[in-house]
Short mmCIF file of C-alpha atoms in Angstrom, two decimals:
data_model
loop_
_atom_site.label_atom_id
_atom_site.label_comp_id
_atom_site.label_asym_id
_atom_site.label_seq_id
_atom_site.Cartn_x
_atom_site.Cartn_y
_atom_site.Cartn_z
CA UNK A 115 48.34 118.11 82.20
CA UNK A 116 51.49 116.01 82.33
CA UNK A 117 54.78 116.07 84.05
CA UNK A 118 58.52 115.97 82.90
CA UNK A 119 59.79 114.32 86.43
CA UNK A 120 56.57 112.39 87.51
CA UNK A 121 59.29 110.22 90.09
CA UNK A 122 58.89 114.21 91.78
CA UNK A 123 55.31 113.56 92.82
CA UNK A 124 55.95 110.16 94.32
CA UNK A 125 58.46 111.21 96.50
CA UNK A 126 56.40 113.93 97.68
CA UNK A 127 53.40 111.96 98.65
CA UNK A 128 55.83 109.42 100.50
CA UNK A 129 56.77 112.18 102.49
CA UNK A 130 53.11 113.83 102.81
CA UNK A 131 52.70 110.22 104.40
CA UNK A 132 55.48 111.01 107.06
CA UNK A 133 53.92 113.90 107.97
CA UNK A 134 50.74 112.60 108.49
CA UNK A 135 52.12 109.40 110.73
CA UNK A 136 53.94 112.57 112.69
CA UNK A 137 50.88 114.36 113.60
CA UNK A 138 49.47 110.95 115.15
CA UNK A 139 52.12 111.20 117.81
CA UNK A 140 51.49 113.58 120.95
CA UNK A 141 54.03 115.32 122.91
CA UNK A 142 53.36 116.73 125.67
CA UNK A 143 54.55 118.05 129.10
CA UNK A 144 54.57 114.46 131.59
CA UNK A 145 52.22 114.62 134.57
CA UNK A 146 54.23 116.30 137.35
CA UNK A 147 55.83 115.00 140.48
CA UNK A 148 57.82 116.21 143.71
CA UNK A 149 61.16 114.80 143.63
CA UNK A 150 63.63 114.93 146.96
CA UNK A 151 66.38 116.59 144.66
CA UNK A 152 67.36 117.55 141.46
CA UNK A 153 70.26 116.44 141.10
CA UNK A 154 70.13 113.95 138.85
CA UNK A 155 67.44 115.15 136.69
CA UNK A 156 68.65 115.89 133.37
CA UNK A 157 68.80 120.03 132.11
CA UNK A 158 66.61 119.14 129.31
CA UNK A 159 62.37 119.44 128.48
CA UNK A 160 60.04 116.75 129.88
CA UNK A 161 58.48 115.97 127.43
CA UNK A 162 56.44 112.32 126.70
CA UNK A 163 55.43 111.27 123.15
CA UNK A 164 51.68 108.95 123.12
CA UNK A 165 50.02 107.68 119.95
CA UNK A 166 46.56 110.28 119.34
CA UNK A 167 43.75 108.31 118.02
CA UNK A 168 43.01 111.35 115.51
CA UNK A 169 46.18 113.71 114.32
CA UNK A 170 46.81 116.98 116.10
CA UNK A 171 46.84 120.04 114.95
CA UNK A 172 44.73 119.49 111.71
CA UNK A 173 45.39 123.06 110.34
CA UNK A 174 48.94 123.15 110.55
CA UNK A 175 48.84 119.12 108.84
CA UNK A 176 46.50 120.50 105.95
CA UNK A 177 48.98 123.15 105.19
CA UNK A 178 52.41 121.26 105.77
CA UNK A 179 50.47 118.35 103.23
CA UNK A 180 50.42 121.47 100.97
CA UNK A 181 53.86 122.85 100.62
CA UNK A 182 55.09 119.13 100.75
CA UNK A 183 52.82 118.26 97.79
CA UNK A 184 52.93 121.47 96.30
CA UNK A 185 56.99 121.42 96.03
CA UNK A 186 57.17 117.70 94.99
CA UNK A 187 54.69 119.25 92.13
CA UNK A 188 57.07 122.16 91.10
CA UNK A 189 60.18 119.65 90.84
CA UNK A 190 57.81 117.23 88.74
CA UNK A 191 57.62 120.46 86.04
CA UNK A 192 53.82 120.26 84.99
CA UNK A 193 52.67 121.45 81.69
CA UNK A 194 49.50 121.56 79.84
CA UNK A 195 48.86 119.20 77.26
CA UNK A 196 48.17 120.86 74.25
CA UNK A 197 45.60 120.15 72.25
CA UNK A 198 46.42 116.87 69.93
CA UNK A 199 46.26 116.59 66.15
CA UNK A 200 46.75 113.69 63.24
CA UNK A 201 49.53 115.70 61.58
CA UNK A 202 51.51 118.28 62.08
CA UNK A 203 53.52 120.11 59.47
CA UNK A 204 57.03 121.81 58.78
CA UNK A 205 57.68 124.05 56.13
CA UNK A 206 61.24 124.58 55.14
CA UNK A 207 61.53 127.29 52.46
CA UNK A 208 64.97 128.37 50.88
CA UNK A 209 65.63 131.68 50.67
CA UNK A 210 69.45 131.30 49.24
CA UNK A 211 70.60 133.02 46.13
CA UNK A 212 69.62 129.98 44.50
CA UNK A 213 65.96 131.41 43.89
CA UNK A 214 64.58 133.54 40.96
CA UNK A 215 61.32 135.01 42.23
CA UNK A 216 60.60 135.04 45.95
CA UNK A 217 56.98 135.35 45.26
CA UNK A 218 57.19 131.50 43.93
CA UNK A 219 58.49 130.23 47.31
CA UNK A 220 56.21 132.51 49.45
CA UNK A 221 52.99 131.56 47.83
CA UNK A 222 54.28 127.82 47.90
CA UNK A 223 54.49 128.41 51.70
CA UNK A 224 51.44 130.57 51.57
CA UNK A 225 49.78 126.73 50.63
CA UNK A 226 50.87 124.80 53.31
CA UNK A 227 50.99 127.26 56.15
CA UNK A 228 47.42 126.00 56.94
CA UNK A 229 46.70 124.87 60.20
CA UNK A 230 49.29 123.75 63.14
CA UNK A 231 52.30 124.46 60.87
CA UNK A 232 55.67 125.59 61.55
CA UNK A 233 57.75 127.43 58.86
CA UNK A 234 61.54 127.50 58.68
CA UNK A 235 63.57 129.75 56.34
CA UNK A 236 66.78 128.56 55.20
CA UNK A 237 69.97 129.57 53.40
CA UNK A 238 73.66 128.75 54.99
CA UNK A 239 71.83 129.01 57.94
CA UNK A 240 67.76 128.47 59.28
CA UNK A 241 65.39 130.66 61.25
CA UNK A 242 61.46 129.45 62.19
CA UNK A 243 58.83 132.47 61.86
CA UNK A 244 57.76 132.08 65.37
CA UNK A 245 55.49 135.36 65.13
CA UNK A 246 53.39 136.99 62.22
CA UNK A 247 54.16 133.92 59.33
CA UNK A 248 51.51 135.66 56.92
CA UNK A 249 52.92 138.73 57.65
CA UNK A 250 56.37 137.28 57.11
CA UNK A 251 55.35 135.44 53.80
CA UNK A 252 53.81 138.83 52.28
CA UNK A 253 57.38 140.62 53.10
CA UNK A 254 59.21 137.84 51.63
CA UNK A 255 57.21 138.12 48.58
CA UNK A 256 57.29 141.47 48.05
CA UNK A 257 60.58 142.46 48.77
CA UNK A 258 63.59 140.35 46.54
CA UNK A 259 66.07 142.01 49.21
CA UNK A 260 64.98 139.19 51.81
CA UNK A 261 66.60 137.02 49.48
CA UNK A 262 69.97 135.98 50.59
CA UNK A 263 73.42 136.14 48.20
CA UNK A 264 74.69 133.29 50.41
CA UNK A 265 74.18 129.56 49.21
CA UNK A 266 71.45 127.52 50.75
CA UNK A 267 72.24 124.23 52.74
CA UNK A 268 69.79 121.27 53.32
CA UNK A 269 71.91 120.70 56.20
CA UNK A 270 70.30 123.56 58.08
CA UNK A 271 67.53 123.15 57.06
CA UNK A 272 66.87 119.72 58.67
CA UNK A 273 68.81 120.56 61.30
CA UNK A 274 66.37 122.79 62.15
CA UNK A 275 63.75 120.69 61.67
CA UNK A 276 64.38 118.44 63.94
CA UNK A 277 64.85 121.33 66.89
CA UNK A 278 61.17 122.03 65.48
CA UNK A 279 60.49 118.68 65.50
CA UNK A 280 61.35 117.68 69.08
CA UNK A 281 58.88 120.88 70.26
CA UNK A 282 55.91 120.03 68.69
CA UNK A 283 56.41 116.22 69.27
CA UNK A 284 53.57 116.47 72.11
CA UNK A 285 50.83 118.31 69.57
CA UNK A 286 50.69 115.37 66.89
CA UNK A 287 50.95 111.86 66.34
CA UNK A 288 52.91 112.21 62.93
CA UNK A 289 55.24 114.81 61.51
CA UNK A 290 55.14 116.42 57.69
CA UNK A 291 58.47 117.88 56.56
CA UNK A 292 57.95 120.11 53.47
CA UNK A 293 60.91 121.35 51.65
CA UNK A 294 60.00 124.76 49.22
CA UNK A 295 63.20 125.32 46.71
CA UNK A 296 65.22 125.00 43.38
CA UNK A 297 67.00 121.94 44.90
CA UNK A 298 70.51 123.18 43.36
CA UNK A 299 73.50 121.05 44.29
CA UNK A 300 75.16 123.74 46.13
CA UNK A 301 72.65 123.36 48.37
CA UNK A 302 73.90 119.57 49.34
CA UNK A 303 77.17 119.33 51.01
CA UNK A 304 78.88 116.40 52.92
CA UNK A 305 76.55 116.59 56.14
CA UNK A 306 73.11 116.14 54.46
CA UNK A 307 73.37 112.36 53.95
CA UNK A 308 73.63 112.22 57.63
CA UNK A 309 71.39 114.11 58.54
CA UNK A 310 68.54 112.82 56.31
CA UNK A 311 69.05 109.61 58.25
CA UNK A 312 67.99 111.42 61.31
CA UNK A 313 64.76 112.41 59.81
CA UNK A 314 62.63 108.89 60.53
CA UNK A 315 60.10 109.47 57.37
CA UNK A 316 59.61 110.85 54.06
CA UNK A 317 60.40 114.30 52.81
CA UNK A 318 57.61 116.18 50.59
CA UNK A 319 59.54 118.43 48.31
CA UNK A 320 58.08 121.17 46.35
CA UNK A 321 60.24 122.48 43.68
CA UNK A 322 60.57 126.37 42.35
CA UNK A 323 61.84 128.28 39.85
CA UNK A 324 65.78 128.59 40.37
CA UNK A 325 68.24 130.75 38.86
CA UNK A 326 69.16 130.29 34.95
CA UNK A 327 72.53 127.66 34.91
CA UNK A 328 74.05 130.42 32.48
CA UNK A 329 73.92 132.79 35.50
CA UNK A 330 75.74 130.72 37.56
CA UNK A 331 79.52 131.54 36.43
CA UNK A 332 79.52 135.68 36.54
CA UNK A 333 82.71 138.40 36.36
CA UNK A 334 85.02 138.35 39.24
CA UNK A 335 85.33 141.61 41.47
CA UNK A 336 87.10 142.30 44.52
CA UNK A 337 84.65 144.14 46.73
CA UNK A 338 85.26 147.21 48.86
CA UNK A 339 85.31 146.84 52.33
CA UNK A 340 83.66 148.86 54.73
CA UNK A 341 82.78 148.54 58.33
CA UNK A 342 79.68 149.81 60.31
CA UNK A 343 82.01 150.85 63.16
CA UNK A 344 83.29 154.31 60.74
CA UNK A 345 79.69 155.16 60.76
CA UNK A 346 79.76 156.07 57.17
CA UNK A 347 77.45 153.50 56.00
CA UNK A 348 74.00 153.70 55.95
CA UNK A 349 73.47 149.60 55.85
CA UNK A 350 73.07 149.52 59.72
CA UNK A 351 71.85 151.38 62.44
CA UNK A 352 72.77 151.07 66.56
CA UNK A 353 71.13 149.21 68.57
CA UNK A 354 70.08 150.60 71.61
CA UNK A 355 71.77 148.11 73.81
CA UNK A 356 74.56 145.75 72.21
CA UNK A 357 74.82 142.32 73.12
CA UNK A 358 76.78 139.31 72.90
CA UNK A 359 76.41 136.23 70.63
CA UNK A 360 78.73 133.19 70.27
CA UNK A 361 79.18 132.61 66.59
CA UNK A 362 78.68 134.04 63.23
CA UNK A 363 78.60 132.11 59.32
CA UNK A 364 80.01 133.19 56.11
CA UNK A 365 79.46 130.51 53.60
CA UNK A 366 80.90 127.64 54.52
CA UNK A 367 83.37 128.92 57.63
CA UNK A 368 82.29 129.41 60.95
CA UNK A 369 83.57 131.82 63.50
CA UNK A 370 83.04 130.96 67.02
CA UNK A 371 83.59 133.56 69.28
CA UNK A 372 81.51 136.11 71.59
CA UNK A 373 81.42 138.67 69.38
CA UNK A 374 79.61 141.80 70.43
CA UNK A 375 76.88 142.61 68.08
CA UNK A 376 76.68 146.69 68.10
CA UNK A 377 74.71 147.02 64.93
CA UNK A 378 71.26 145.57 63.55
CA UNK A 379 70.35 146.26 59.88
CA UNK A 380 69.13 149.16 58.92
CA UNK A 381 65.02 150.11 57.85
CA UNK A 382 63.96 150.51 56.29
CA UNK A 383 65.61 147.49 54.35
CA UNK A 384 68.34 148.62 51.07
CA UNK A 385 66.80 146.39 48.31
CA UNK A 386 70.14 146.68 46.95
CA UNK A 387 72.14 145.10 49.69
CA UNK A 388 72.08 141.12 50.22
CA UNK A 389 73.23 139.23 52.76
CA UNK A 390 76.28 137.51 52.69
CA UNK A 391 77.42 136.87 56.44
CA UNK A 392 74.76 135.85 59.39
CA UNK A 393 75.23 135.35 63.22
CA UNK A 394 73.95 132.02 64.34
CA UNK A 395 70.28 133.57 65.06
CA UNK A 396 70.14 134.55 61.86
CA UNK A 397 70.39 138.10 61.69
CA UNK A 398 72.83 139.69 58.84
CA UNK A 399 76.48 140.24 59.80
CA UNK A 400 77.44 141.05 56.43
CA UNK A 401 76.16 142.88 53.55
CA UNK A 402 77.06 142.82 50.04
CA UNK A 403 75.59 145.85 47.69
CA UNK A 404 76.35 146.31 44.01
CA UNK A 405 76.22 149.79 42.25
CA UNK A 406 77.46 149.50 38.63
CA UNK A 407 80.68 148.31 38.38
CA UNK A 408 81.83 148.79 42.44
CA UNK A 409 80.88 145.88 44.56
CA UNK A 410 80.87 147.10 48.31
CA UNK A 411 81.21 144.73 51.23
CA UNK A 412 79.71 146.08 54.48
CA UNK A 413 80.21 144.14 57.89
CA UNK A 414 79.40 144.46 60.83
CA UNK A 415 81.65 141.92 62.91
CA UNK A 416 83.83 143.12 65.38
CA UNK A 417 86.99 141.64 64.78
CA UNK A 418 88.56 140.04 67.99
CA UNK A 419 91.55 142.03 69.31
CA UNK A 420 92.64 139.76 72.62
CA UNK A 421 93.27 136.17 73.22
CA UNK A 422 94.26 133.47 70.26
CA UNK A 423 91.03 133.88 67.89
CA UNK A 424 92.85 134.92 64.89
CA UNK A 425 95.46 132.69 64.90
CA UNK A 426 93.23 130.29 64.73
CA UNK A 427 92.19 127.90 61.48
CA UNK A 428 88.44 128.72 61.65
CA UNK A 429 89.31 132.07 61.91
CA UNK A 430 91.56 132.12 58.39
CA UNK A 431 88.83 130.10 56.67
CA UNK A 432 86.17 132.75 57.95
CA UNK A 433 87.82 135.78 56.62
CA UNK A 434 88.73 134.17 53.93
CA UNK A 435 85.14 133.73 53.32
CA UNK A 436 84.49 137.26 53.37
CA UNK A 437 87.16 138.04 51.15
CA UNK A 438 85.95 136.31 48.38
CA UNK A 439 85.61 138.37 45.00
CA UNK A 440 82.04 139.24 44.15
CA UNK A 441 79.82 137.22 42.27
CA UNK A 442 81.68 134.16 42.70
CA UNK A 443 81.18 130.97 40.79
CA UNK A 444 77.97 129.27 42.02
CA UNK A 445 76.77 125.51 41.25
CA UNK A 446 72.84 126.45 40.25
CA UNK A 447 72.34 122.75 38.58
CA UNK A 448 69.51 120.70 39.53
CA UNK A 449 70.00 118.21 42.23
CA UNK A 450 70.17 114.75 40.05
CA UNK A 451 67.33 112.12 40.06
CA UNK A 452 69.45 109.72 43.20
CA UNK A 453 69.98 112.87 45.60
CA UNK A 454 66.15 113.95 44.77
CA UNK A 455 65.02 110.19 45.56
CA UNK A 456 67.62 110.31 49.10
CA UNK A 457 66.10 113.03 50.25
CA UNK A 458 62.08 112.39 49.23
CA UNK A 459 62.76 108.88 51.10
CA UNK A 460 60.12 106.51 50.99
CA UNK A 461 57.40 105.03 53.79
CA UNK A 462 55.05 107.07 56.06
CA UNK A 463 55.24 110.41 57.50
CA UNK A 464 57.80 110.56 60.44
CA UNK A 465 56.17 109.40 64.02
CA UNK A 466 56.71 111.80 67.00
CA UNK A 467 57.45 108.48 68.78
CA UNK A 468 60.86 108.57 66.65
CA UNK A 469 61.69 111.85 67.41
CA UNK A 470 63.85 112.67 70.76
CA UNK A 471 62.49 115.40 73.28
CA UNK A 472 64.34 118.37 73.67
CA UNK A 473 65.97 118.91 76.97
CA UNK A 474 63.62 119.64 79.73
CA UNK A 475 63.87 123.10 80.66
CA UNK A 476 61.71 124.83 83.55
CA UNK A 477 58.17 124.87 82.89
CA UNK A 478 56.66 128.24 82.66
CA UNK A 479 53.98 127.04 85.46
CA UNK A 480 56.72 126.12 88.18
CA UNK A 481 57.93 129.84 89.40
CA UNK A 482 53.81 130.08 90.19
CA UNK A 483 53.81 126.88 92.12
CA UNK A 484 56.87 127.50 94.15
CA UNK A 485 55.20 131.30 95.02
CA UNK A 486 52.48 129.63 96.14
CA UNK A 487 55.01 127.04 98.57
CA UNK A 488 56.80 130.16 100.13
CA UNK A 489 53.83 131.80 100.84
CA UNK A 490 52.01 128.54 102.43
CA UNK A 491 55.49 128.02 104.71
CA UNK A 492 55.16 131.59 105.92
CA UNK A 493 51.46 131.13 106.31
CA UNK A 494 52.89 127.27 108.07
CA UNK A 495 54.89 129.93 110.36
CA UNK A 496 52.41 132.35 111.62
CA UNK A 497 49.76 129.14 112.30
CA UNK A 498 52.63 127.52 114.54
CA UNK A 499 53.69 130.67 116.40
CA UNK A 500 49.62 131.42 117.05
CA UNK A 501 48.52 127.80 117.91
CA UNK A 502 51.67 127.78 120.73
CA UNK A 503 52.93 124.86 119.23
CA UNK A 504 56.76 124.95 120.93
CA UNK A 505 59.97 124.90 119.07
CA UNK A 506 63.32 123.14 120.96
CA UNK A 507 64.94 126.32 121.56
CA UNK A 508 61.63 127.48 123.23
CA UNK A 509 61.54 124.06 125.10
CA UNK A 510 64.74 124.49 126.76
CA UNK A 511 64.04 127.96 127.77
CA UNK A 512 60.54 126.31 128.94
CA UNK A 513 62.72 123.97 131.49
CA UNK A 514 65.41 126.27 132.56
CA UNK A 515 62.65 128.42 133.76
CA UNK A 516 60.68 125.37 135.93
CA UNK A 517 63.69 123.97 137.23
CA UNK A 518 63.37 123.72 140.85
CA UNK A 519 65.88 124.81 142.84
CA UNK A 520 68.55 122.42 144.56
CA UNK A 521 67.93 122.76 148.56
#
């Protein structure tokens, strides 16, 4: 077990010190005397305070120790220590409209999901499987609708790997970053170089089959627009209780806004439909579905109707974004030799020593510790009142009461 605050624990055993040198000291009720008047005598308890040679009141000490200690534990955050390994690995598997067959990435991931191994998917924006990854390889494989119509970005993809990274920082010594995809150069844009810097180590990359360069520049369309909100679509479905999220991607534009998200895509899944708008948890917002000729746009963003949001510039570049014709021109050539090299890197694998913690957040053991403190101090309550152990008020009741009176 370890502890985020440790500095927690040391001020709580100073304290558990204080109470101990507390319980060596004796108050008590002086031996009594007959005094010619009262006059003089203060309208307060007589009480006298001694040095005990062994602490009083050893019950109420063992439980005051233990809410003092006990608290002093719950600000210190404890956590197990999980289990430690050599190496632990990240997968990062593109799932942009840069790919050809979805079955090459998912069996690619399929290899390396082995073990303690965390798997991202990435197009314009990343996701990590956190539950079911075999289960969420085999759909990925056998369903092409998974993958997206929006371009991929190495940007997100090792952004996200670092979030990963800073979690699992306490389960390894050294970090494996694997990347699964065509490696296209839409996929590189202005904030990769930056971000590669951030990742201390090399990169493992594991290249698949991409779409044909002679597919990349395809007929213009301007897409019909519908909305889930008419309810005439049959892309999305309700969800039972809407909430709120804070941002939402098309492309390259970002919205930031709390939108209220009404609608969840619809199963079972339309293999016809791709994705070509997602909030920032990486659900669709936006779907794109071509029939023939007709390109239809469905989305289901809520377009903000108070405040400033569409006058402003993020807001133009975003629905400008989804007003793009379909099929738009796409940049499906391979990454050259000097971007493959900057973002393999060179050296060892990336130490967990190099890579920041995440904020600390409350532990999921600390709402257990602090039940355990309240019901110790009400336990600490009921001892008191039972051993007779006097509070002031009851003191200067106590002396009002025994007060002789004046002759």
């Amino acid at each position: 077990m370890t502890f985020v605050a440790p500095g927690f624990l040391i001020a709580s055993a100073l304290v558990a010190v204080g109470a101990i040198i507390l319980h060596f000291l004796v108050t008590q009720q002086p031996r009594s005397d007959v005094l010619p008047t009262v006059r003089f005598v203060p309208d307060v308890p007589a009480r006298s305070t001694s040095v005990a040679i062994r602490p009083s009141d050893l019950l109420l000490l063992m439980l005051r120790l233990l809410i003092i200690l006990l608290t002093g534990a719950a600000f210190a955050q404890p956590q197990l220590t999980p289990a430690r390994t050599t190496t632990a690995r990240i997968v990062a598997v593109d799932v942009s409209r840069a790919v050809a067959m979805p079955g090459d990435f998912a069996d690619s991931a399929r290899r390396y999901s082995g073990g303690r191994t965390s798997v991202i998917v990435f197009d314009s924006t990343a996701r990590e499987l956190t539950q079911g990854i075999t289960d969420s390889l085999d759909d990925l494989r056998s369903a092409t609708s998974t993958t997206s119509r929006t371009r991929g970005s190495f940007s997100s993809a090792l952004v996200a790997a670092l979030r990963v990274a800073a979690r699992v920082r306490e389960e390894a010594d050294s970090l494996e970053l694997v990347i699964i995809s065509p490696f296209v150069n839409e996929a590189w844009d202005t904030a990769t170089d930056d971000l590669r810097d951030l990742w201390p180590g090399r990169i493992q990359t594991v290249r698949v089959s991409g779409v044909a360069v002679n597919e990349a520049i395809l007929p213009l369309r301007a897409p019909r627009v519908e909305w889930a909100d008419s309810g005439r679509t049959t892309l999305w479905s309700a969800r039972e209780t809407p909430d709120t999220i804070g941002a939402v991607i098309a492309g390259d534009a970002v919205m930031v806004f709390p939108f209220e998200r009404r609608w969840r895509r619809a199963q079972p899944v339309d293999t016809s439909a791709h994705v070509i708008a997602r909030w920032m948890d990486g659900e669709p917002a936006a779907l794109e579905r071509t029939s023939g000729a007709e390109c239809t746009r469905s989305i289901a963003i809520p377009m903000p109707k108070v405040g400033d949001a569409i006058l402003r510039p993020d807001f133009a570049r975003f629905l400008a974004a989804l007003a793009l014709p379909c099929r738009e021109v796409h940049d499906f050539q391979p990454l050259s030799a000097g971007l493959m090299s900057r973002l393999e890197g060179r050296g060892a694998l990336a130490s967990t020593a190099s890579i920041k913690s995440r904020r600390s957040r409350m532990t999921p053991l600390v709402p257990w510790i602090l039940g355990v403190v309240l019901l110790l101090a009400l336990l600490e309550l009921f001892v008191r009142r039972r051993s007779g152990e006097p509070t002031a008020a009851a003191e200067m009741r106590r002396g009002k009461m025994h007060r002789e009176p004046m002759p």
